[in-house]
Every structure is written in C-alpha cells, then in structure tokens.
Short mmCIF file of C-alpha atoms and ligand atoms in Angstrom, two decimals:
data_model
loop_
_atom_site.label_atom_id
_atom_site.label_comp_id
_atom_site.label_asym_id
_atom_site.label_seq_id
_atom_site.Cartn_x
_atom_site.Cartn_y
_atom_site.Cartn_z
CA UNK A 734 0.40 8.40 1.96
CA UNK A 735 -2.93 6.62 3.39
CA UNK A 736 -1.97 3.59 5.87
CA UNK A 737 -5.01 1.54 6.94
CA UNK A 738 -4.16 -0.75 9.86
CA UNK A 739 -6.08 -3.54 10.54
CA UNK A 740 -6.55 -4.55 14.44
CA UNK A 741 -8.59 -5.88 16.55
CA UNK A 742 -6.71 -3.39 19.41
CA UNK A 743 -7.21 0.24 17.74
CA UNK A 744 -7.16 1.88 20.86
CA UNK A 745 -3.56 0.59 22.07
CA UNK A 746 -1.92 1.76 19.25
CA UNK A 747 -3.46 5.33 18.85
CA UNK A 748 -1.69 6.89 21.49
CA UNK A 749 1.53 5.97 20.13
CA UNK A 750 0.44 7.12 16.39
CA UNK A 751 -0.48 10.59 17.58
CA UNK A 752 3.14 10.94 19.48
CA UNK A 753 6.50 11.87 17.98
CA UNK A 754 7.38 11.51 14.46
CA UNK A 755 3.87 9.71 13.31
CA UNK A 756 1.97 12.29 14.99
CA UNK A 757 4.25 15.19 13.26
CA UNK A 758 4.15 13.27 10.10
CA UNK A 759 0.40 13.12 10.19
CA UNK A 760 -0.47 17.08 11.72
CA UNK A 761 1.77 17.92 8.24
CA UNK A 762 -0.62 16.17 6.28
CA UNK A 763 2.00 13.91 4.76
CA UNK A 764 0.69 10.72 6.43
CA UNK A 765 -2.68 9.53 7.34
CA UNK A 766 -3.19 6.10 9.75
CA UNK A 767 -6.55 5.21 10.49
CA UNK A 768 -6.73 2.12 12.25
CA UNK A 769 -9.48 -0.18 11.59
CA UNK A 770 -11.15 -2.90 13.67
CA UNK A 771 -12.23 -5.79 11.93
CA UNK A 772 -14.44 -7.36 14.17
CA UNK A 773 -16.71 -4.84 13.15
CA UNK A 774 -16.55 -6.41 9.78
CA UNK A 775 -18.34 -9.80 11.43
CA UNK A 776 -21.63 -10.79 11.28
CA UNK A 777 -22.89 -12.70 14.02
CA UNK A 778 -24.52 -11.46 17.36
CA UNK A 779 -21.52 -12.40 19.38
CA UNK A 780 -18.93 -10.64 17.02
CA UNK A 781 -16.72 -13.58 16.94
CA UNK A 782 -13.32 -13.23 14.82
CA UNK A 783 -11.51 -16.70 15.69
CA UNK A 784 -12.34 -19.92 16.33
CA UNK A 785 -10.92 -23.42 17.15
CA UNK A 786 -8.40 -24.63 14.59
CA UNK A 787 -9.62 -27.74 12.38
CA UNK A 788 -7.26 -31.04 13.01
CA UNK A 789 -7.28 -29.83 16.76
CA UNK A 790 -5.20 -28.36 18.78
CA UNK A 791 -4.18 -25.59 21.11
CA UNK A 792 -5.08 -21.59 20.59
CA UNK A 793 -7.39 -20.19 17.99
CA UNK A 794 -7.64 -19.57 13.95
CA UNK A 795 -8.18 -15.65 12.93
CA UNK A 796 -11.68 -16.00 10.77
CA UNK A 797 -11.08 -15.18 6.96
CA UNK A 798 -14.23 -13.70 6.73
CA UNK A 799 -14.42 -10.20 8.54
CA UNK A 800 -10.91 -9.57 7.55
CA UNK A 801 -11.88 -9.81 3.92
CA UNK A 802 -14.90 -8.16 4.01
CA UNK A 803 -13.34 -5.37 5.43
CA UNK A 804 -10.60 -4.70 3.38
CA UNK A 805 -13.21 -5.10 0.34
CA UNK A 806 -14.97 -2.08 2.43
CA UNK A 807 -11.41 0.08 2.45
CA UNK A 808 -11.06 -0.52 -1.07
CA UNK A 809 -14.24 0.36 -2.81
CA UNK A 810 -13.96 3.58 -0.14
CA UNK A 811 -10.55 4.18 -1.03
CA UNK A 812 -9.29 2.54 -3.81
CA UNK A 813 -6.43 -0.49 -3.41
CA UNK A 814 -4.00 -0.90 -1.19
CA UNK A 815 -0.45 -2.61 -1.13
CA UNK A 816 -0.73 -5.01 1.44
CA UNK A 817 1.07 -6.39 4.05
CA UNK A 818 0.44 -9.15 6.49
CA UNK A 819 2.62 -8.88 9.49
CA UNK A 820 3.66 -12.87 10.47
CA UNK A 821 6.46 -14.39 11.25
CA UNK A 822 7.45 -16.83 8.72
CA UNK A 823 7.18 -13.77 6.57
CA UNK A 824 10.48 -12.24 4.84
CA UNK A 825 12.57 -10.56 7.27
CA UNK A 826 11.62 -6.51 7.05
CA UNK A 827 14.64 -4.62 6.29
CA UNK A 828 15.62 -0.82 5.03
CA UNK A 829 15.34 -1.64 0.98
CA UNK A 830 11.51 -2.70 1.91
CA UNK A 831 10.97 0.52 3.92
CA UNK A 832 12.32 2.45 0.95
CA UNK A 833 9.70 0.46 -2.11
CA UNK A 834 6.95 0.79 0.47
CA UNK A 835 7.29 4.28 1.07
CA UNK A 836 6.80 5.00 -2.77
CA UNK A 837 3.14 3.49 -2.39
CA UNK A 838 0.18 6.00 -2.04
CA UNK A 839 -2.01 3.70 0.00
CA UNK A 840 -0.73 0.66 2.64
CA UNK A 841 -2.89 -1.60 4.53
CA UNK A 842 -1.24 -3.46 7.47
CA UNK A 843 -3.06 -6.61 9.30
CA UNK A 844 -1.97 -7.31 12.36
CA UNK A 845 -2.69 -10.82 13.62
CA UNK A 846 -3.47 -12.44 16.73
CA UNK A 847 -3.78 -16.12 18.90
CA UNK A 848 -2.17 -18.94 16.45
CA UNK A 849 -2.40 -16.38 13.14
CA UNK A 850 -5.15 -16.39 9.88
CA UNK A 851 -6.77 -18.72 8.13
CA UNK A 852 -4.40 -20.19 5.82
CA UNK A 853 -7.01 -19.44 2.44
CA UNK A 854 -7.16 -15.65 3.52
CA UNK A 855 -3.50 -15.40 3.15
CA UNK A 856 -4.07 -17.21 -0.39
CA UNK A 857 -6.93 -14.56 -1.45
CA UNK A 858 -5.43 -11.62 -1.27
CA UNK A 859 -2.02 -10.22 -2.73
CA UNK A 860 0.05 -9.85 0.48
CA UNK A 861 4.03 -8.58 0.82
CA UNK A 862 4.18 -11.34 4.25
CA UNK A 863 6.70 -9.19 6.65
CA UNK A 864 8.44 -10.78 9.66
CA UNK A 865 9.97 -8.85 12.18
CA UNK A 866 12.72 -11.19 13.08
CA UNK A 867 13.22 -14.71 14.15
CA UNK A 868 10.68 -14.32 17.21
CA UNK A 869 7.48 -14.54 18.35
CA UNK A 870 4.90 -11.65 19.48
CA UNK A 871 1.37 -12.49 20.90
CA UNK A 872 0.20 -9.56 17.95
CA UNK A 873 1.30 -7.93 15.06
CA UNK A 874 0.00 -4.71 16.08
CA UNK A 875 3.94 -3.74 18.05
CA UNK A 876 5.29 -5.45 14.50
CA UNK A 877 3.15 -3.15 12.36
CA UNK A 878 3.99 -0.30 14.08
CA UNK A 879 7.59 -0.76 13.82
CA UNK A 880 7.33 -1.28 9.99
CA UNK A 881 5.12 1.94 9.37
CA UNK A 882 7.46 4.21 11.34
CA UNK A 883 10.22 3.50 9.10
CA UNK A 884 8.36 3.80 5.92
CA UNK A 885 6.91 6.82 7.35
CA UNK A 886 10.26 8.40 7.99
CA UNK A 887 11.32 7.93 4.77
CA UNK A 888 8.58 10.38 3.27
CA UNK A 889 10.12 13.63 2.17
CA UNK A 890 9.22 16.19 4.65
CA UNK A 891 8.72 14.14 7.65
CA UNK A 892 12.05 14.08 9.12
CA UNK A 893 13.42 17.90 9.65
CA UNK A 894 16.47 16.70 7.53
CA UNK A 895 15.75 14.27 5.09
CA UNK A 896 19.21 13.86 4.50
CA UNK A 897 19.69 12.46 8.13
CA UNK A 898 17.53 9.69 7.14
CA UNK A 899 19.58 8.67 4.27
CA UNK A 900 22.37 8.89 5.76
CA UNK A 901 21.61 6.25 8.90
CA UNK A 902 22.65 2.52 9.16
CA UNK A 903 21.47 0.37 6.14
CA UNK A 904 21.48 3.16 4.25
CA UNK A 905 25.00 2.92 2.33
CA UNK A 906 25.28 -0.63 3.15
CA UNK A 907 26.65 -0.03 6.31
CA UNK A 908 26.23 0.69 10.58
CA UNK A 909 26.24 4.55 11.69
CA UNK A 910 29.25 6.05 12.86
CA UNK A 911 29.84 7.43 16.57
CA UNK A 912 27.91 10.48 17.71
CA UNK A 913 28.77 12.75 20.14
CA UNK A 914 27.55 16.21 22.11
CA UNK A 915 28.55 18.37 24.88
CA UNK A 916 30.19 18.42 27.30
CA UNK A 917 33.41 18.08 25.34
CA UNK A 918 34.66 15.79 28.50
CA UNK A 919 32.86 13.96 30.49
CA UNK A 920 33.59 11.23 32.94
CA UNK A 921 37.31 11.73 31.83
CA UNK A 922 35.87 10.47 28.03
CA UNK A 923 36.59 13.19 25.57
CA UNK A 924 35.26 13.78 22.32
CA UNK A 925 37.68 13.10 19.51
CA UNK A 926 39.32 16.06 18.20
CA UNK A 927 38.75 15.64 14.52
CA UNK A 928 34.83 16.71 15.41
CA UNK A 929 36.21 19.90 17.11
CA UNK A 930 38.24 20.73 14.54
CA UNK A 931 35.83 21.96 11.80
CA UNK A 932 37.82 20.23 8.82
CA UNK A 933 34.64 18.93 7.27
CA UNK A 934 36.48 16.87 4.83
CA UNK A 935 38.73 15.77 7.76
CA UNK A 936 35.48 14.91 9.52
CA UNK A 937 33.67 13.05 6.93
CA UNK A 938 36.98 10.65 6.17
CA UNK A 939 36.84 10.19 9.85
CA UNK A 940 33.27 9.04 10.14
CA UNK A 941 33.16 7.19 6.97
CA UNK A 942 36.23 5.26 8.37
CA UNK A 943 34.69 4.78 12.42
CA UNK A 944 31.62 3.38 9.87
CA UNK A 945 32.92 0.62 7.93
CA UNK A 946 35.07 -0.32 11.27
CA UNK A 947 32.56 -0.82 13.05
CA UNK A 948 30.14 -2.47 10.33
CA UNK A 949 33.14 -4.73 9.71
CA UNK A 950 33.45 -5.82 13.16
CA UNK A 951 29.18 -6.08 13.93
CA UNK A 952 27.83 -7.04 11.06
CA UNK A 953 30.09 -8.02 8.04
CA UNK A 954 27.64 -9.70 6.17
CA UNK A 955 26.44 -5.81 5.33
CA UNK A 956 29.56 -5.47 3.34
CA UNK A 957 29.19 -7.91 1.20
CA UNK A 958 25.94 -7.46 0.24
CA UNK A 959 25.07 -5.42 -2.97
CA UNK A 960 23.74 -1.80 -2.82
CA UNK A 961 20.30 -1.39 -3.63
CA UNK A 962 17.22 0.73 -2.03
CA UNK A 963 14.56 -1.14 -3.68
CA UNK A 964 12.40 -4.42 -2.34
N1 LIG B 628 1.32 -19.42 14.98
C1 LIG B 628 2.20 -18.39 14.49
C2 LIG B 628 3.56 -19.00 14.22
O1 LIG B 628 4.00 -19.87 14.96
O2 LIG B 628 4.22 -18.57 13.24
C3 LIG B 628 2.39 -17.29 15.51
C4 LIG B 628 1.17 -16.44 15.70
S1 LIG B 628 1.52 -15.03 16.72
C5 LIG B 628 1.27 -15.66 18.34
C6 LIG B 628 0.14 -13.97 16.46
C7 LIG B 628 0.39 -12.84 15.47
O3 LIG B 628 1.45 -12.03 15.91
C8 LIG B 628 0.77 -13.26 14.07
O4 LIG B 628 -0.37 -13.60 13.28
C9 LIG B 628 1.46 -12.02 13.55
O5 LIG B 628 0.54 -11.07 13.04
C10 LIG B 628 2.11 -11.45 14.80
N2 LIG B 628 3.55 -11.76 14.91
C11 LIG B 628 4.14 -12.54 15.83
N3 LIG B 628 5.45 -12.58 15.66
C12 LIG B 628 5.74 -11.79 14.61
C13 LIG B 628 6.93 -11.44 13.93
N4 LIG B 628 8.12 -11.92 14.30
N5 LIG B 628 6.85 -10.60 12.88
C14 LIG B 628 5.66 -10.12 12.47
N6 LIG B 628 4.48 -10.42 13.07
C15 LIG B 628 4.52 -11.25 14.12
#
C-alpha cells in the first residue's frame, strides 16, 4: 500500500511514522508513507499557501492551487489515489472505513490547516471527507495520522497476529473484553480463575460474555447496529 500525505509540517510527523507499528509496517515493505509538502507545489517568490478569506473575517483560506497541482504531480508519478480530506464536518472515521480503505493500493491524505481549504478544491477532486470526532484540531496532520495507523494495521502481515486485530473492539460489533498478566495478585486484585484454568472453551464463553457486558453498559448503540466491515 502507497500512502501520500499531504502537509505543510512533513517533518513533525516523520518521527512518529518511522516508530512502532508504521515504522515495522514500512521496514517489511508492506506500507510506504511519503509525506509531501505542498507549498512546494506554489508558485510565487514568497511560497504563500493561504490567504485572507473573501466576505472577511478572522484566520486564513488554504489556497486551491498548490494543493491541486500537487496531487496532479503524485498522480501522473504514481497513478491515482483514493483520497481523503481530513476536516471536521467530515463523516465520523470509524473501524468499517479502516477496513474499505485498507483494500486500496494507493491513499492520499491532506491534512489542513488555519480556517480549512478553499471550498472549490474540495468540489474538484473526489474526496472520502473524514472527521475525527466532534472537535476541533489546529491541523489535520495528528487526524491523519490516527486514520492511517488503523488502516495500516489492518494490512495482513503488519500486526504479528493478524487475528488480534480482528478480534479488537468494533470488530464483532462490540468493546474488548478484560485483559490481564502477571502477577496473578496484585494489590490484593486477582486475576479471575477461568483465565488460569486453561478451559479454552470455558475461557472464550467467559470473554465473549465480560464483552457484550461491558459493550452493553458503554456503548449500547454498538449492539444494535448491523454487522458489516465495509465503508
Ligand atoms: N474552520 C474549520 C471548521 O470550523 O470546521 C476548522 C479548521 S481546523 C482549525 C484546521 C484543519 O484541521 C482542518 O482543515 C482539518 O484538516 C483539521 N481538523 C480539525 N479538526 C478535525 C477533526 N475533528 N477531524 C479531522 N480533521 C480535523
């Protein structure tokens, strides 16, 4: 899989691509970020990616120009991308999105910045528009990152088991269940017998059961929803 992210701050987000499961995921050859910045895509001596926002106003308007112009650029190098803008009044990312994005070959992500793009860029281009959740950040870049590590995770071979990522929250349309490790005691806590007892059947009843309690009690809106791994 090829991810292109768009940025105007490559250099904060390297560090945490190399590190962990993205770096693993890319040193395996499995995934490849490269993360582009599109003020290198303007034109003008001063490099200038925003300006003020017509009908006035506070904060500044992300240019349509440079972003364009460089994704043209990834494309004709590449070939095309799925895209995804990263903005709040986008549709809320969740785990069946993760799973139809990490069937794609190629992603581009564009991160925003100051009061967000020009409203005709968003218009242009085909864009999947991803929100985070009901909040603001100053960038997308944090927002991008979160969405590409859990498509990335979702690749066969990235995760040691690939069965421990299907088998997380949102996965069966329900929470995790509890984990535990050594010490077998600890604080005067124990860990429940059932785990010690090697039963696997016994065990799997048991977690299946600690699941849907506590889905039902955190978020029951999960059980009613149908089952389905596909955005
Ligand atoms: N004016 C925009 C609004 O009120 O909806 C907010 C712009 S925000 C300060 C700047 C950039 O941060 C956005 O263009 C977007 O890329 C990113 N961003 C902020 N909050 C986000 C969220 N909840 N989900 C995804 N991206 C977000």
């Amino acid at each position: 899989m090829q991810i292109a992210l768009l940025t105007l701050f490559p250099e904060a987000l390297e560090p945490y691509l190399r590190a962990s499961i993205l770096g693993v995921a890319q040193e395996k050859g499995l995934v490849r970020v490269q993360t582009v910045d599109f003020r290198d895509f303007t034109r003008d001596r001063h490099r200038t990616v925003d300006d003020r926002p017509y009908g006035g106003g506070p904060g500044m308007v992300l240019k349509p120009e440079p972003v364009f112009d460089c994704v043209e650029w990834l494309e004709r190098e590449h070939g095309p991308y799925r895209k995804i803008l990263l903005t709040p009044d986008g549709e809320r990312f969740r785990q069946p999105k993760a799973h139809a994005l990490a069937k794609e070959e190629r992603l581009l992500f564009l991160a925003g910045r100051y009061e967000g793009f020009d409203e005709r860029l968003r218009s242009e281009l085909a864009w999947d528009e991803v929100s985070l959740g009901d909040f603001v950040l100053s960038g997308g870049e944090l927002a991008a990152l979160c969405v590409i590590e859990a498509i990335a995770r979702l690749v066969p071979g990235v995760l040691g088991h690939h069965e421990s990522a299907l088998r997380e929250s949102f996965e069966q349309g329900s929470l995790d269940h509890p984990h535990y490790t050594r010490p077998p005691t600890w604080r005067g806590r124990n860990v429940p017998d059932v785990l010690k007892s090697g039963d696997h059947a016994a065990i799997e009843r048991w977690r299946a059961n600690e699941a849907h309690q506590r889905t039902r009690a955190r978020r029951p809106d999960l059980l009613q929803e149908p089952q389905t791994k596909t955005a």
